[in-house]
Short mmCIF file of C-alpha atoms (C1' of nucleotides) in Angstrom, two decimals:
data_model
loop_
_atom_site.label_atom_id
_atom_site.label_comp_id
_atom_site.label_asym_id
_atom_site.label_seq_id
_atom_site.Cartn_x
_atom_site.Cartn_y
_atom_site.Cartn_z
CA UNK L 1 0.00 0.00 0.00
CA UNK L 2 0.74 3.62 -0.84
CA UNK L 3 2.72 5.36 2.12
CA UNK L 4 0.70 8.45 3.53
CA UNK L 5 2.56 10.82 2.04
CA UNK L 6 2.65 9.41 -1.42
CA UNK L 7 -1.09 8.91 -0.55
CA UNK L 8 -1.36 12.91 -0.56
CA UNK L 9 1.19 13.70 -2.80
CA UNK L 10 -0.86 11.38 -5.61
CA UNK L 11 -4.00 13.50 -4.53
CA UNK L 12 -2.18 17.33 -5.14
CA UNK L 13 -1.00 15.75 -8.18
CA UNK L 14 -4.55 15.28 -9.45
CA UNK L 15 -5.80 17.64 -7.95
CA UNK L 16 -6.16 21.14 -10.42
CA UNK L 17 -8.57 21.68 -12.91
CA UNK L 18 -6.21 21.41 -16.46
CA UNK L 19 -5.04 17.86 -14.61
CA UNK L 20 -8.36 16.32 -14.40
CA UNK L 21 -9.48 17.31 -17.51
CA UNK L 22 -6.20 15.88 -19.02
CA UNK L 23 -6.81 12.92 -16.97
CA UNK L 24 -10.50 12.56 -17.58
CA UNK L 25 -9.42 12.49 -21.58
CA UNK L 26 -7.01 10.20 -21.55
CA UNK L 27 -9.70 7.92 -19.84
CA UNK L 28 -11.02 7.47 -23.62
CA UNK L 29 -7.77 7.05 -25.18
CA UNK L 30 -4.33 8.04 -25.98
CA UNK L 31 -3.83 11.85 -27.03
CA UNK L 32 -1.05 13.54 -27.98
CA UNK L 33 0.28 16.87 -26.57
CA UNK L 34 -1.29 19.10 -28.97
CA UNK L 35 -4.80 17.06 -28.80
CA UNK L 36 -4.55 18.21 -25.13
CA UNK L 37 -3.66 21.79 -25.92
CA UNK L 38 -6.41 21.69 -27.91
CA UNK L 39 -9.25 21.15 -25.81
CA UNK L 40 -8.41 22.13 -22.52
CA UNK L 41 -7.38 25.95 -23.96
CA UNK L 42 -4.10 27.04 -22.29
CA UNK L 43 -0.50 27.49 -23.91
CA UNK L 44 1.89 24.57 -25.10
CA UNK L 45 4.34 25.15 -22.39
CA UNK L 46 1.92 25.01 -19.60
CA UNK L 47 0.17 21.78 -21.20
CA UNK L 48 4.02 20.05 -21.01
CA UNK L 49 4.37 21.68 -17.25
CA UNK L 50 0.99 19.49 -16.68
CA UNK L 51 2.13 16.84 -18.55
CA UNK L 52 5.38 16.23 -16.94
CA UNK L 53 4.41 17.01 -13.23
CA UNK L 54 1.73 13.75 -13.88
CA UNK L 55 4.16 11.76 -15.26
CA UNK L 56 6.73 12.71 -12.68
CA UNK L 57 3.88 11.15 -9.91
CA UNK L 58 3.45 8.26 -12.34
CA UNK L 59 0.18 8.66 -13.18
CA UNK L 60 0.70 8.53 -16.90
CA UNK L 61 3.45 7.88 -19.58
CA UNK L 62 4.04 8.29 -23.39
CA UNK L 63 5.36 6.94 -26.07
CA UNK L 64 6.74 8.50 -29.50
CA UNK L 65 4.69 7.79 -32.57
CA UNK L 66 6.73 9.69 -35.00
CA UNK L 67 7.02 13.52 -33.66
CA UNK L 68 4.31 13.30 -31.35
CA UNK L 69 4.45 12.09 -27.76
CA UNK L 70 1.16 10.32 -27.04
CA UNK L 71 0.13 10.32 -23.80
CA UNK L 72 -2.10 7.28 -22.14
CA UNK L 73 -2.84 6.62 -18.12
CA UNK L 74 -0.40 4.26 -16.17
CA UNK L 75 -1.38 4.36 -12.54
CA UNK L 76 -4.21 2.02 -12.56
CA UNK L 77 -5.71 3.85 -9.92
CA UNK L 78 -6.66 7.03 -11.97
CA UNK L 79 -9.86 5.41 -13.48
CA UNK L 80 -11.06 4.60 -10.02
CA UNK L 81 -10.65 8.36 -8.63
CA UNK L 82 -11.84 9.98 -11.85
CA UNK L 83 -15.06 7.48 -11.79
CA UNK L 84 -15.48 8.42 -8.10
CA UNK L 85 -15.26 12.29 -8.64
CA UNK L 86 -18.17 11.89 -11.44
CA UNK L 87 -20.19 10.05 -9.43
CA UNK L 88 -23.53 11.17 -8.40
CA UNK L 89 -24.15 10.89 -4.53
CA UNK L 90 -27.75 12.16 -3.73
CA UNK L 91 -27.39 12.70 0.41
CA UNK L 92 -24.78 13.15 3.26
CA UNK L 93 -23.67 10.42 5.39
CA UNK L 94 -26.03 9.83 8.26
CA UNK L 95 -24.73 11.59 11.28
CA UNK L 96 -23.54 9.09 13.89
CA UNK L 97 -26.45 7.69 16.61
CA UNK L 98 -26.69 9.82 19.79
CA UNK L 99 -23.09 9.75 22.26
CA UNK L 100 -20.91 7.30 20.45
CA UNK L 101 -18.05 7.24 22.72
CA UNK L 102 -14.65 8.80 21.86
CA UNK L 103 -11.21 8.19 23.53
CA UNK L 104 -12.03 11.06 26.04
CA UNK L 105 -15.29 8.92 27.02
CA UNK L 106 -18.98 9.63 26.54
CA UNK L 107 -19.08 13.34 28.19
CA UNK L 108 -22.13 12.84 30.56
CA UNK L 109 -23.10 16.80 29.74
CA UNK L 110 -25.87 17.35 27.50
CA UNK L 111 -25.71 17.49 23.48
CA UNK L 112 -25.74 21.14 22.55
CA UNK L 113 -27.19 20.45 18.60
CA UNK I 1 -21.81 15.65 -10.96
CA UNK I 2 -19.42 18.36 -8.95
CA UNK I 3 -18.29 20.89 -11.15
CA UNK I 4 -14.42 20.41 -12.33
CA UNK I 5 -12.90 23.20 -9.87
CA UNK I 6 -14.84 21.66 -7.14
CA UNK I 7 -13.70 17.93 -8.26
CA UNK I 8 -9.75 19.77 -7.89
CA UNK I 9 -10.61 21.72 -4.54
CA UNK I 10 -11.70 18.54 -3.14
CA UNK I 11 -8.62 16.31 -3.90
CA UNK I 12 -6.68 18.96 -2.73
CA UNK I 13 -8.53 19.56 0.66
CA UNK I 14 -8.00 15.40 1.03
CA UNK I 15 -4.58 16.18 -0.35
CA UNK I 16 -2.37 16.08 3.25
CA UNK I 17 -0.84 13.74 5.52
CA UNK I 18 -2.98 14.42 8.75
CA UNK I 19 -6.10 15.36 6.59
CA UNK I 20 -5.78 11.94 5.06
CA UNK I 21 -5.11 10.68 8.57
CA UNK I 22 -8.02 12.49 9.90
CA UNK I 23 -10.26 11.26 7.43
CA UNK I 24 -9.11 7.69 7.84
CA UNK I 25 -9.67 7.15 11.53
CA UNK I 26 -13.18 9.11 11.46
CA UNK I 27 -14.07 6.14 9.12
CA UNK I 28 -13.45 4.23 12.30
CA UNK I 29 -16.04 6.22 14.38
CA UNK I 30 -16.55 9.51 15.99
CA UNK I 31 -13.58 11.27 17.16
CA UNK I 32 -12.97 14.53 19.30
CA UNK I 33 -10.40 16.94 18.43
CA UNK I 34 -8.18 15.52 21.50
CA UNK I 35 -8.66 12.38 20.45
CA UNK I 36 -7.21 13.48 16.92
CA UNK I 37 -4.56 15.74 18.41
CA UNK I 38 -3.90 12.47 19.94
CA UNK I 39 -3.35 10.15 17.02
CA UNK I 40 -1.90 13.14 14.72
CA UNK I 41 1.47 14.20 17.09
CA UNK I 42 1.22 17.77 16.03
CA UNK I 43 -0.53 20.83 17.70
CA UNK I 44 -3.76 21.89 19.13
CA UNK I 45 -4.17 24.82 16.72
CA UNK I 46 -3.03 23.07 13.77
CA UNK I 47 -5.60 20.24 14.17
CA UNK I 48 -8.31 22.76 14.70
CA UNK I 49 -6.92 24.38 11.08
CA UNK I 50 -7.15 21.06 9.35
CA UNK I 51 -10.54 20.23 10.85
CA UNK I 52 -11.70 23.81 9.97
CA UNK I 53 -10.34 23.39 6.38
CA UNK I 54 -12.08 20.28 5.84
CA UNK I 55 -14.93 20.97 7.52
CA UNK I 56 -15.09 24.48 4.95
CA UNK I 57 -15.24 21.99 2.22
CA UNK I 58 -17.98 19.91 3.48
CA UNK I 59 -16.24 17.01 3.99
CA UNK I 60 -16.83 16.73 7.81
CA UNK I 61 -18.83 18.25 10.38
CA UNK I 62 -19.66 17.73 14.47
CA UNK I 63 -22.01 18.25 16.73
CA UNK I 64 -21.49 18.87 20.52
CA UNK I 65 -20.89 16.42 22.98
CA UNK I 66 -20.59 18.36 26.61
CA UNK I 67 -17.92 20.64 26.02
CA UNK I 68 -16.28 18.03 23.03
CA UNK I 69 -17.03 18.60 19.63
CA UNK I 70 -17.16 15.58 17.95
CA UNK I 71 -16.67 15.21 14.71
CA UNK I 72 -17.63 12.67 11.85
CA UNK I 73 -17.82 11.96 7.86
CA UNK I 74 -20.32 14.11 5.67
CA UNK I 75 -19.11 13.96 2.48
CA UNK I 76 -20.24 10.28 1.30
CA UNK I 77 -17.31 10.61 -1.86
CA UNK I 78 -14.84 10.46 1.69
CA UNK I 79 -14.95 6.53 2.31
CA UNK I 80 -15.11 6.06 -1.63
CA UNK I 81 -11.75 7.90 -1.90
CA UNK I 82 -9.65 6.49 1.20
CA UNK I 83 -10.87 3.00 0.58
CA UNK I 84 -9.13 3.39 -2.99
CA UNK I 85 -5.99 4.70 -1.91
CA UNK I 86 -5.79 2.29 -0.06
CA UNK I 87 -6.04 -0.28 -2.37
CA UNK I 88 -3.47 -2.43 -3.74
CA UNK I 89 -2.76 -2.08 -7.18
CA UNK I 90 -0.42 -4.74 -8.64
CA UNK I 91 0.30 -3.79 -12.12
CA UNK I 92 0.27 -0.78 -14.36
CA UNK I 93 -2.52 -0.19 -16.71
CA UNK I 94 -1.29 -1.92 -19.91
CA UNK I 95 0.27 0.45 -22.46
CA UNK I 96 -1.88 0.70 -25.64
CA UNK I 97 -2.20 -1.17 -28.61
CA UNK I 98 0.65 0.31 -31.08
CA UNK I 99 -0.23 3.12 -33.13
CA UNK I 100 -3.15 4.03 -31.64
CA UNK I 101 -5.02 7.02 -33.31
CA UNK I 102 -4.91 10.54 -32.15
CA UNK I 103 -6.64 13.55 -32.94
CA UNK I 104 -3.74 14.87 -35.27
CA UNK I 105 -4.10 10.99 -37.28
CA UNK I 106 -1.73 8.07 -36.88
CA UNK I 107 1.46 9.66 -37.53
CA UNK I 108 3.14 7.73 -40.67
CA UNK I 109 6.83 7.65 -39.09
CA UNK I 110 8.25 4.60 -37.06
CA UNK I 111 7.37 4.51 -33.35
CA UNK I 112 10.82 5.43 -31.23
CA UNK I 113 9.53 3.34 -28.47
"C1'" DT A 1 -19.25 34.11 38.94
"C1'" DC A 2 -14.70 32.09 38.73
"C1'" DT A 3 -11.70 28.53 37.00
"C1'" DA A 4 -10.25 24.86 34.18
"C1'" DT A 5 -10.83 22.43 30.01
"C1'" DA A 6 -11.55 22.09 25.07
"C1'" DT A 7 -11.18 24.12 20.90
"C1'" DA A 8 -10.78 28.11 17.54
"C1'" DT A 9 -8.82 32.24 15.48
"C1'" DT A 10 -5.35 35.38 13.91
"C1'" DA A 11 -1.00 36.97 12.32
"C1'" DA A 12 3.36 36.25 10.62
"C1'" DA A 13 6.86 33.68 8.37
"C1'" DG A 14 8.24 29.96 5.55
"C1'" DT A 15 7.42 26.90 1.71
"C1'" DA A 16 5.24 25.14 -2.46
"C1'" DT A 17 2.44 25.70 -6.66
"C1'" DT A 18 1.12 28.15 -10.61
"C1'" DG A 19 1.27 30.40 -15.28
"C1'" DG A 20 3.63 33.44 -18.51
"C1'" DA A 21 7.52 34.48 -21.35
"C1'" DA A 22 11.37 33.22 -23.53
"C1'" DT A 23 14.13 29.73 -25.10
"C1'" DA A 24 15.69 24.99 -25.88
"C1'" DT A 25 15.45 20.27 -27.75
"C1'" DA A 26 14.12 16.58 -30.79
"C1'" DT A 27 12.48 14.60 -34.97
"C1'" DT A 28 10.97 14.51 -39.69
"C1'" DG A 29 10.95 15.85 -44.45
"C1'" DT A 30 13.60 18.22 -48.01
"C1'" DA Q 1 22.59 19.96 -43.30
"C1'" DC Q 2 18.43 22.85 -43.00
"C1'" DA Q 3 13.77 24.18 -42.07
"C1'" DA Q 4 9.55 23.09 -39.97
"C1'" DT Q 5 6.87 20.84 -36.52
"C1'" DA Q 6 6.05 19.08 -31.90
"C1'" DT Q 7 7.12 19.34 -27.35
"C1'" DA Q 8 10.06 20.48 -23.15
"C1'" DT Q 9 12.63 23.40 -20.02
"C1'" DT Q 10 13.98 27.38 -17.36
"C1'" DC Q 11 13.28 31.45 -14.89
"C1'" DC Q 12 10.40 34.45 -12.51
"C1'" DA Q 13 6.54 36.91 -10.32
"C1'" DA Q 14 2.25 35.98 -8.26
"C1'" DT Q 15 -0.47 33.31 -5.48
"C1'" DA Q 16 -1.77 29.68 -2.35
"C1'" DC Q 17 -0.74 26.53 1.34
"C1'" DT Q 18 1.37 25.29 5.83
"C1'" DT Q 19 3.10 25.85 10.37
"C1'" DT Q 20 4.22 28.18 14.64
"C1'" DA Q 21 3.17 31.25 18.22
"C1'" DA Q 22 0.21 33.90 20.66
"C1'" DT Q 23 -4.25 34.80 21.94
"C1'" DA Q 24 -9.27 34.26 22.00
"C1'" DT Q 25 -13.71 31.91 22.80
"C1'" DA Q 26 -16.94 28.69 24.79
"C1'" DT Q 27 -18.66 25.48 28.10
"C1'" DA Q 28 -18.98 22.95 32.47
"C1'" DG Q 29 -18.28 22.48 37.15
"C1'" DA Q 30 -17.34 24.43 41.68
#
DNA sequence: TCTATATATTAAAGTATTGGAATATATTGT
DNA sequence: ACAATATATTCCAATACTTTAATATATAGA
């Protein structure tokens, strides 16, 4: 299993708009650099600054085909976090029964809301 | 579906050692903020800034117990995410098929590798 | 009401991330 | 070898995140 910090470092890695999209595109197949510059709308250089911080974390890798560099997922678990972020999830999480005990004990004052 | 920015805000409130921590033993149970200072090693304020942070983006909240606020899960996408990092992925996702074809057409050249 | 306990807030300083601009590298076709 | 295409790198200013330290707030019990 992932150490903690990779844990989080995986998660910042991910975690920016441009990155998700790139991610969320390479989900339906390989694309090459200036596929990507093309639909998420920013400047060559900062597509490649994307591209290399999420192959850096391992989350994707390349080939050459020709001149281009195309790009396809390699961390098997970017499907399952991109699926989970589009998911739907109609309520909250029930809130816990009335004075579960914590380490400190049940305090024997009265809930407050 | 979350919007894309809040799909990124959300990774990266997730996206820290003791938030990732924090989230992982409140998937246990309840949990004060002593308790948590407890498990964490670090600070009394800086718990209360990570709880605060997450609790901003709706991932946990609390009610109060006596004079202990305990707090617990919200955010149903929590468990989906920690259970995944968690997981144990044993290979890479295979690389695909040569020549696959991009946007700018299966470039004619030789693949480099 | 006073005190102790539990937790939160603020400010300041340090560190990391980001995007733009300019430039560099690599590969193919001529 | 040269020009054109495709992509990467570097540097920098701006912004965002993190931690520490000091202080503030809230509640319960005496």
């Amino acid at each position: 299993m992932r150490s903690l910090d990779k844990r989080a470092e995986l998660l910042r890695a991910i975690g920016h708009p441009a990155r998700i999209k790139i991610l969320e595109e390479l989900m339906k197949g390989v694309k090459c650099v200036s596929d990507i510059e093309g639909f998420l709308g920013i400047s060559q250089p900062n597509v490649s600054q994307h591209l290399s911080l999420l192959r850096r974390y391992g989350a994707i890798d390349y080939y050459m085909d020709g001149r281009l560099k195309c790009y396809f997922l390699r961390d098997p678990i970017i499907p399952d976090i991109i699926k989970i972020l589009k998911k739907d999830y109609i309520k909250e999480l029930p809130a816990p029964a009335c004075c579960p005990v914590t380490k400190k004990g049940k305090y024997p004052g009265t809930r407050k809301h």
